Structures are given as C-alpha cells and as structure tokens.
CSV table of C-alpha atoms in Angstrom, one decimal:
chain,number,residue,atom,x,y,z
A,1226,MET,CA,0.0,0.0,0.0
A,1227,TRP,CA,2.7,2.3,0.9
A,1228,ARG,CA,4.4,1.8,-2.5
A,1229,ASP,CA,1.2,3.0,-4.1
A,1230,VAL,CA,1.1,6.0,-2.0
A,1231,LYS,CA,4.7,6.9,-3.0
A,1232,GLN,CA,3.8,6.2,-6.6
A,1233,LEU,CA,0.9,8.8,-6.1
A,1234,TYR,CA,3.0,11.5,-4.9
A,1235,ALA,CA,5.9,10.9,-7.4
A,1236,ASP,CA,3.4,11.0,-10.2
A,1237,SER,CA,1.9,14.2,-9.0
A,1238,ALA,CA,5.1,15.8,-9.0
A,1239,ALA,CA,6.0,14.4,-12.5
A,1240,PHE,CA,2.6,15.6,-13.8
A,1241,ALA,CA,3.2,19.0,-12.7
A,1242,LEU,CA,6.7,19.2,-14.4
A,1243,ALA,CA,5.2,17.5,-17.5
A,1244,LEU,CA,2.0,19.4,-17.9
A,1245,PRO,CA,2.3,22.7,-16.0
A,1246,VAL,CA,-0.4,24.6,-17.8
A,1247,LEU,CA,-2.8,21.8,-16.7
A,1248,PHE,CA,-1.5,21.8,-13.1
A,1249,SER,CA,-1.8,25.5,-12.9
A,1250,ILE,CA,-5.5,25.7,-13.5
A,1251,PRO,CA,-6.5,25.1,-9.8
A,1252,VAL,CA,-3.3,26.8,-8.6
A,1253,LEU,CA,-4.3,30.1,-10.3
A,1254,LEU,CA,-8.0,29.9,-9.1
A,1255,GLU,CA,-7.0,29.3,-5.6
A,1256,PHE,CA,-4.6,32.1,-5.7
A,1257,ALA,CA,-7.2,34.4,-7.2
A,1258,GLN,CA,-9.5,33.7,-4.3
A,1259,HIS,CA,-6.8,34.4,-1.9
A,1260,VAL,CA,-6.2,37.8,-3.6
A,1261,VAL,CA,-9.9,38.6,-2.9
A,1262,GLU,CA,-9.5,37.4,0.7
A,1263,ILE,CA,-6.6,39.5,1.3
A,1264,ASP,CA,-8.4,42.5,-0.1
A,1265,LEU,CA,-11.2,41.8,2.2
A,1266,GLY,CA,-9.0,41.7,5.2
A,1267,LEU,CA,-9.7,38.1,6.0
A,1268,TYR,CA,-6.1,37.5,7.2
A,1269,ARG,CA,-6.2,40.7,9.3
A,1270,HIS,CA,-9.3,40.1,11.1
A,1271,GLY,CA,-10.4,36.5,10.5
A,1272,LEU,CA,-13.4,35.3,8.6
A,1273,ALA,CA,-16.0,37.9,9.2
A,1274,ALA,CA,-19.6,37.6,7.8
A,1275,ALA,CA,-18.8,40.1,5.2
A,1276,ALA,CA,-15.9,38.2,3.9
A,1277,ALA,CA,-17.6,34.9,4.3
A,1278,PHE,CA,-20.5,35.8,1.9
A,1279,ASP,CA,-18.7,38.2,-0.4
A,1280,GLN,CA,-19.9,37.3,-4.0
A,1281,ARG,CA,-16.5,37.5,-5.5
A,1282,ARG,CA,-15.0,35.0,-3.0
A,1283,LEU,CA,-18.2,32.7,-3.3
A,1284,ILE,CA,-17.9,32.8,-7.2
A,1285,LEU,CA,-14.1,32.2,-7.2
A,1286,GLY,CA,-14.6,29.5,-4.6
A,1287,PHE,CA,-17.0,27.6,-6.8
A,1288,ALA,CA,-14.8,28.0,-9.8
A,1289,LYS,CA,-12.0,26.6,-7.7
A,1290,VAL,CA,-14.0,23.6,-6.8
A,1291,LEU,CA,-14.8,22.9,-10.4
A,1292,SER,CA,-11.1,23.2,-11.4
A,1293,LEU,CA,-10.4,20.6,-8.7
A,1294,LEU,CA,-12.5,18.2,-10.6
A,1295,LEU,CA,-10.6,18.4,-13.9
A,1296,PRO,CA,-7.6,16.2,-12.8
A,1297,GLY,CA,-10.2,13.4,-12.7
A,1298,TYR,CA,-9.8,13.3,-16.4
A,1299,TRP,CA,-6.0,14.3,-17.0
A,1300,PHE,CA,-4.3,12.8,-13.9
A,1301,THR,CA,-6.4,9.6,-13.9
A,1302,ARG,CA,-5.2,8.9,-17.5
A,1303,TYR,CA,-1.6,10.0,-16.6
A,1304,MET,CA,-1.5,7.4,-13.7
A,1305,ALA,CA,-3.3,4.8,-15.9
A,1306,TRP,CA,-1.0,4.9,-18.8
A,1307,ASN,CA,2.4,5.2,-17.0
A,1308,ARG,CA,2.9,9.0,-17.3
A,1309,ASP,CA,2.0,9.3,-20.9
A,1310,ALA,CA,1.5,13.0,-20.8
A,1311,ASN,CA,0.3,13.2,-24.5
A,1312,ARG,CA,-2.3,10.6,-24.0
A,1313,ALA,CA,-3.3,12.1,-20.6
A,1314,LYS,CA,-4.1,15.6,-22.0
A,1315,ARG,CA,-5.6,14.2,-25.3
A,1316,ILE,CA,-9.4,15.2,-25.4
A,1317,GLU,CA,-10.8,11.8,-27.2
A,1318,ARG,CA,-14.0,10.2,-27.4
A,1319,PRO,CA,-15.8,8.5,-25.7
A,1320,ALA,CA,-13.5,9.3,-22.8
A,1321,ALA,CA,-14.1,13.1,-22.8
A,1322,THR,CA,-17.8,12.7,-23.3
A,1323,LEU,CA,-18.2,10.3,-20.4
A,1324,PHE,CA,-16.0,12.5,-18.2
A,1325,GLY,CA,-18.3,15.5,-19.3
A,1326,ILE,CA,-21.3,13.7,-17.9
A,1327,GLN,CA,-19.6,13.1,-14.5
A,1328,PHE,CA,-18.3,16.6,-14.4
A,1329,ALA,CA,-21.8,18.0,-15.0
A,1330,PHE,CA,-23.1,15.6,-12.1
A,1331,LYS,CA,-20.4,16.6,-9.7
A,1332,ALA,CA,-20.6,20.4,-10.6
A,1333,GLY,CA,-24.4,20.3,-9.8
A,1334,TRP,CA,-23.8,18.5,-6.4
A,1335,GLN,CA,-21.1,21.1,-5.5
A,1336,TRP,CA,-23.3,24.0,-6.6
A,1337,PHE,CA,-26.1,22.8,-4.3
A,1338,ALA,CA,-23.6,22.0,-1.4
A,1339,LEU,CA,-22.3,25.6,-1.7
A,1340,PHE,CA,-25.4,27.7,-2.5
A,1341,GLY,CA,-28.4,25.4,-1.8
A,1342,PRO,CA,-30.3,25.5,1.3
A,1343,PRO,CA,-29.1,23.4,4.3
A,1344,LEU,CA,-30.6,19.8,4.5
A,1345,GLY,CA,-32.0,20.5,8.0
A,1346,VAL,CA,-33.7,23.7,6.6
A,1347,MET,CA,-35.4,21.6,3.7
A,1348,LEU,CA,-36.5,19.0,6.2
A,1349,GLY,CA,-37.8,21.8,8.7
A,1350,LEU,CA,-35.6,20.6,11.4
A,1351,ALA,CA,-34.6,22.5,14.5
A,1352,PRO,CA,-30.9,23.9,14.6
A,1353,ARG,CA,-29.3,21.2,16.6
A,1354,ALA,CA,-31.1,18.4,14.6
A,1355,SER,CA,-30.2,20.2,11.3
A,1356,SER,CA,-26.5,20.2,12.4
A,1357,TYR,CA,-26.8,16.4,13.0
A,1358,ALA,CA,-28.6,15.8,9.6
A,1359,GLY,CA,-25.9,17.5,7.8
A,1360,LEU,CA,-23.3,15.5,9.4
A,1361,VAL,CA,-25.0,12.2,8.6
A,1362,ALA,CA,-25.5,13.5,5.0
A,1363,MET,CA,-22.0,14.3,4.7
A,1364,ILE,CA,-20.7,10.9,6.1
A,1365,ALA,CA,-23.3,9.2,3.8
A,1366,ALA,CA,-22.1,11.0,0.6
A,1367,SER,CA,-18.4,10.2,1.5
A,1368,VAL,CA,-19.4,6.3,2.0
A,1369,VAL,CA,-21.3,6.3,-1.3
A,1370,SER,CA,-18.5,8.1,-3.2
A,1371,ILE,CA,-16.0,5.4,-2.2
A,1372,TYR,CA,-18.3,2.8,-3.8
A,1373,LEU,CA,-18.7,4.9,-7.0
A,1374,THR,CA,-14.9,5.2,-7.4
A,1375,ALA,CA,-14.6,2.6,-10.2
A,1376,TRP,CA,-17.3,4.5,-12.1
A,1377,PHE,CA,-15.3,7.8,-11.5
A,1378,VAL,CA,-12.1,6.2,-12.9
A,1379,ALA,CA,-13.6,4.1,-15.6
A,1380,TRP,CA,-15.2,6.7,-17.7
A,1381,PRO,CA,-12.2,9.2,-18.1
A,1382,LEU,CA,-10.4,6.0,-19.5
A,1383,GLY,CA,-13.2,5.6,-22.1
A,1384,ASN,CA,-14.8,2.5,-20.4
A,1385,ALA,CA,-18.5,3.1,-20.5
A,1386,ARG,CA,-19.4,-0.5,-19.4
A,1387,ILE,CA,-18.7,0.5,-15.7
A,1388,GLY,CA,-21.5,2.6,-14.6
A,1389,PRO,CA,-22.5,3.5,-11.0
A,1390,PHE,CA,-24.2,0.3,-10.1
A,1391,ARG,CA,-21.5,-1.9,-11.5
A,1392,SER,CA,-19.0,0.4,-9.7
A,1393,VAL,CA,-20.6,-0.8,-6.3
A,1394,ALA,CA,-20.2,-4.3,-7.2
A,1395,ILE,CA,-16.5,-3.8,-8.1
A,1396,MET,CA,-15.7,-1.6,-5.1
A,1397,ALA,CA,-17.5,-4.2,-2.5
A,1398,GLY,CA,-15.0,-5.8,-0.4
A,1399,SER,CA,-12.4,-3.1,-1.1
A,1400,PHE,CA,-13.7,-0.1,0.8
A,1401,ALA,CA,-11.2,-0.1,3.5
A,1402,ARG,CA,-8.3,0.0,1.0
A,1403,ALA,CA,-10.0,2.7,-1.1
A,1404,PHE,CA,-10.5,4.7,2.0
A,1405,PHE,CA,-6.9,4.3,3.0
A,1406,TYR,CA,-5.8,5.7,-0.4
A,1407,VAL,CA,-8.2,8.6,-0.2
A,1408,ALA,CA,-6.9,9.5,3.3
A,1409,ALA,CA,-3.4,8.9,2.4
A,1410,GLY,CA,-3.7,11.1,-0.8
A,1411,THR,CA,-5.6,14.0,0.8
A,1412,LEU,CA,-5.2,14.4,4.5
A,1413,PRO,CA,-1.5,15.4,4.6
A,1414,LEU,CA,-2.0,18.1,2.1
A,1415,MET,CA,-5.3,19.2,3.8
A,1416,ILE,CA,-3.5,19.6,6.9
A,1417,VAL,CA,-0.9,21.8,5.3
A,1418,HIS,CA,-3.7,23.8,3.5
A,1419,TYR,CA,-5.5,24.6,6.7
A,1420,ALA,CA,-2.3,25.1,8.6
A,1421,LEU,CA,-1.4,27.9,6.1
A,1422,GLY,CA,-4.7,29.5,6.1
A,1423,TYR,CA,-5.2,29.7,9.8
A,1424,GLY,CA,-1.6,30.5,10.3
A,1425,ALA,CA,-1.7,33.4,8.0
A,1426,ILE,CA,-4.3,35.3,10.2
A,1427,GLY,CA,-2.6,38.3,12.0
A,1428,ARG,CA,0.8,37.9,9.9
A,1429,PRO,CA,2.4,40.7,8.1
A,1430,GLU,CA,1.0,41.3,4.6
A,1431,TRP,CA,4.1,40.4,2.9
A,1432,LEU,CA,4.2,37.0,4.8
A,1433,VAL,CA,0.5,36.4,4.0
A,1434,TRP,CA,1.2,36.7,0.3
A,1435,ILE,CA,4.0,34.2,0.4
A,1436,MET,CA,1.9,31.7,2.5
A,1437,MET,CA,-1.0,32.1,0.2
A,1438,ALA,CA,1.3,31.5,-2.9
A,1439,VAL,CA,2.5,28.3,-1.3
A,1440,ASP,CA,-1.1,27.4,-0.4
A,1441,ALA,CA,-2.2,27.7,-4.1
A,1442,LEU,CA,0.6,25.3,-5.0
A,1443,VAL,CA,-0.6,22.9,-2.1
A,1444,VAL,CA,-4.1,22.9,-3.4
A,1445,GLY,CA,-2.8,22.2,-7.1
A,1446,PHE,CA,-1.1,19.0,-5.7
A,1447,LEU,CA,-4.3,18.2,-3.6
A,1448,ALA,CA,-6.3,18.3,-6.9
A,1449,LEU,CA,-3.9,15.6,-8.5
A,1450,THR,CA,-3.5,13.3,-5.4
A,1451,GLY,CA,-7.3,13.3,-4.7
A,1452,ALA,CA,-7.9,12.0,-8.3
A,1453,GLY,CA,-5.1,9.7,-8.1
A,1454,ALA,CA,-6.2,8.2,-4.8
A,1455,LEU,CA,-9.4,7.2,-6.6
A,1456,PHE,CA,-7.4,5.6,-9.4
A,1457,LEU,CA,-5.5,3.6,-6.9
A,1458,GLY,CA,-8.7,2.4,-5.1
A,1459,ALA,CA,-10.4,1.5,-8.4
A,1460,ARG,CA,-7.3,-0.3,-9.7
A,1461,TYR,CA,-7.0,-2.3,-6.6
A,1462,ALA,CA,-10.7,-3.2,-6.5
A,1463,ALA,CA,-10.7,-4.1,-10.2
A,1464,GLY,CA,-7.6,-6.1,-9.8
A,1465,ARG,CA,-9.1,-8.3,-7.1
A,1466,LYS,CA,-12.1,-9.2,-9.3
A,1467,ASN,CA,-10.1,-9.5,-12.5
A,1468,ILE,CA,-11.9,-6.7,-14.2
A,1469,ALA,CA,-10.1,-4.2,-16.3
A,1470,MET,CA,-10.9,-0.4,-16.0
A,1471,ASP,CA,-9.5,-0.2,-19.5
A,1472,GLY,CA,-7.3,-2.3,-21.5
A,1473,ALA,CA,-4.0,-0.7,-20.4
A,1474,ALA,CA,-5.3,0.5,-16.9
A,1475,LEU,CA,-4.1,-2.5,-14.8
A,1476,ASN,CA,-0.6,-2.8,-16.1
A,1477,ALA,CA,0.9,-1.1,-12.8
A,1478,GLY,CA,-0.6,-3.7,-10.6
C-alpha cells in the first residue's frame, strides 16, 4: 500500500513538471480567491460575515471547486498509462464525453452544497437536529463516493461499461483499501492547506502573500493526489475481481 502512495505523490510531481499549464489551473484559481480574501482583510481580522458571503469570494470558490474536478480526467489517464503526458491531455471520445457527464453531475452537486439550502432547513428541523442531519448526510455521501470510485475512474479512461451500479459491485470488499488511499492522498495536504490558512491570520501582509502562494501550490497538488487516490482504489478493487478498468489500466498492478 505504501508503495502505491509513494507512486501517487511521485506521479503528482511528475505531472506538474510534464504538464504545467494543466497543473496551474486550480493553482491560479486558488490564488485568485486568496487575492480577494486579502483585499477583504480576512487575514487581518479572520473570517467575518462580510468576507464569508462576499460574492467575489463565493464565485471564485465555486470556480476553484470545479477546477479541482479536472484532474479526474487528466491525472487519472496520466497514472493509468504510465505517465504518458500526450495521452493524458488528449481530448478523445468516448472518454471526454463520459467525463463531461460526470463533471456536470459533480458540478451540480457542488453547486447545491455551496449555494443550496442546508438539509436541515429543507426538512424543517430545529438548529441542533439540522446540524446532525448535515453531518449524517456528509458521512453518507463520503461512503457512497467510495463505492462509486470505479465509475469515476473508468469513464475518463473511455470505459462506458462500468457505470454507478457496477461500480458498487466492483468496490464491494475493497472499501477499507480505497478509504486508505483517499486518506493518504488528501489528509497530509489538507493539514498543510488549513495550517497555512489559519496560520496566516494576523501575520504581516508580505508574509501572507508568500503563505498564500505556497497554499495555492498545495491545492494544485491536492487536486492531483485526490484524483490519483481514486485511481489507486479502483485499480486495486478491479484487480481483485479480474476486471480491467481499461485495456491498459491495470498494467501497474
């Protein structure tokens, strides 16, 4: 397992060097959001209500979230085909069309999560019950997403035969391993991301700019490792059941 995690981070670094323009998309959007936050005085005073609901910050935040989904196409293909940068960035059918469907689904979900009413409000619950409902919904969504991992990975590789229901069957019995990959691929960088964000509050402005530039790079790598962790989980689960995500996708074993 740890060899796979080393591969994940090594492939992320190699991707950033091989395809810097694609790597820079979430980096630039994250940094643009930080520019707005600095202008709002967030790092001088903390997250005040005015900063939290500023339309520029919210719109850039949503754009950033969408950009974090893009490596689900590029980096999945990059890992599946042994760092083949040309094939990774190629917009080819049916892979691009299938990924576009997934992207629209995830974008709609993220829009609702950011801008839609809280679940508790929709259900008419009291504030405390609303908080519990939101927590339960978040955990349930995380569990479901693990079982949809094979689907998330197969379609960017052009394999339309693995849809959501077959994905659940493929991932059954591999939940713990897939969860480990997701945790190993996201938690270390998330810790650094939040440490930089909270650590910048009250710092001199010149230092805030440096910390936010570093944070934007961290988020760029987080986009890659998050997508790559799903690939590792799907590859493992499919390998256990002798199912190819794509003709060449299991060659790394």
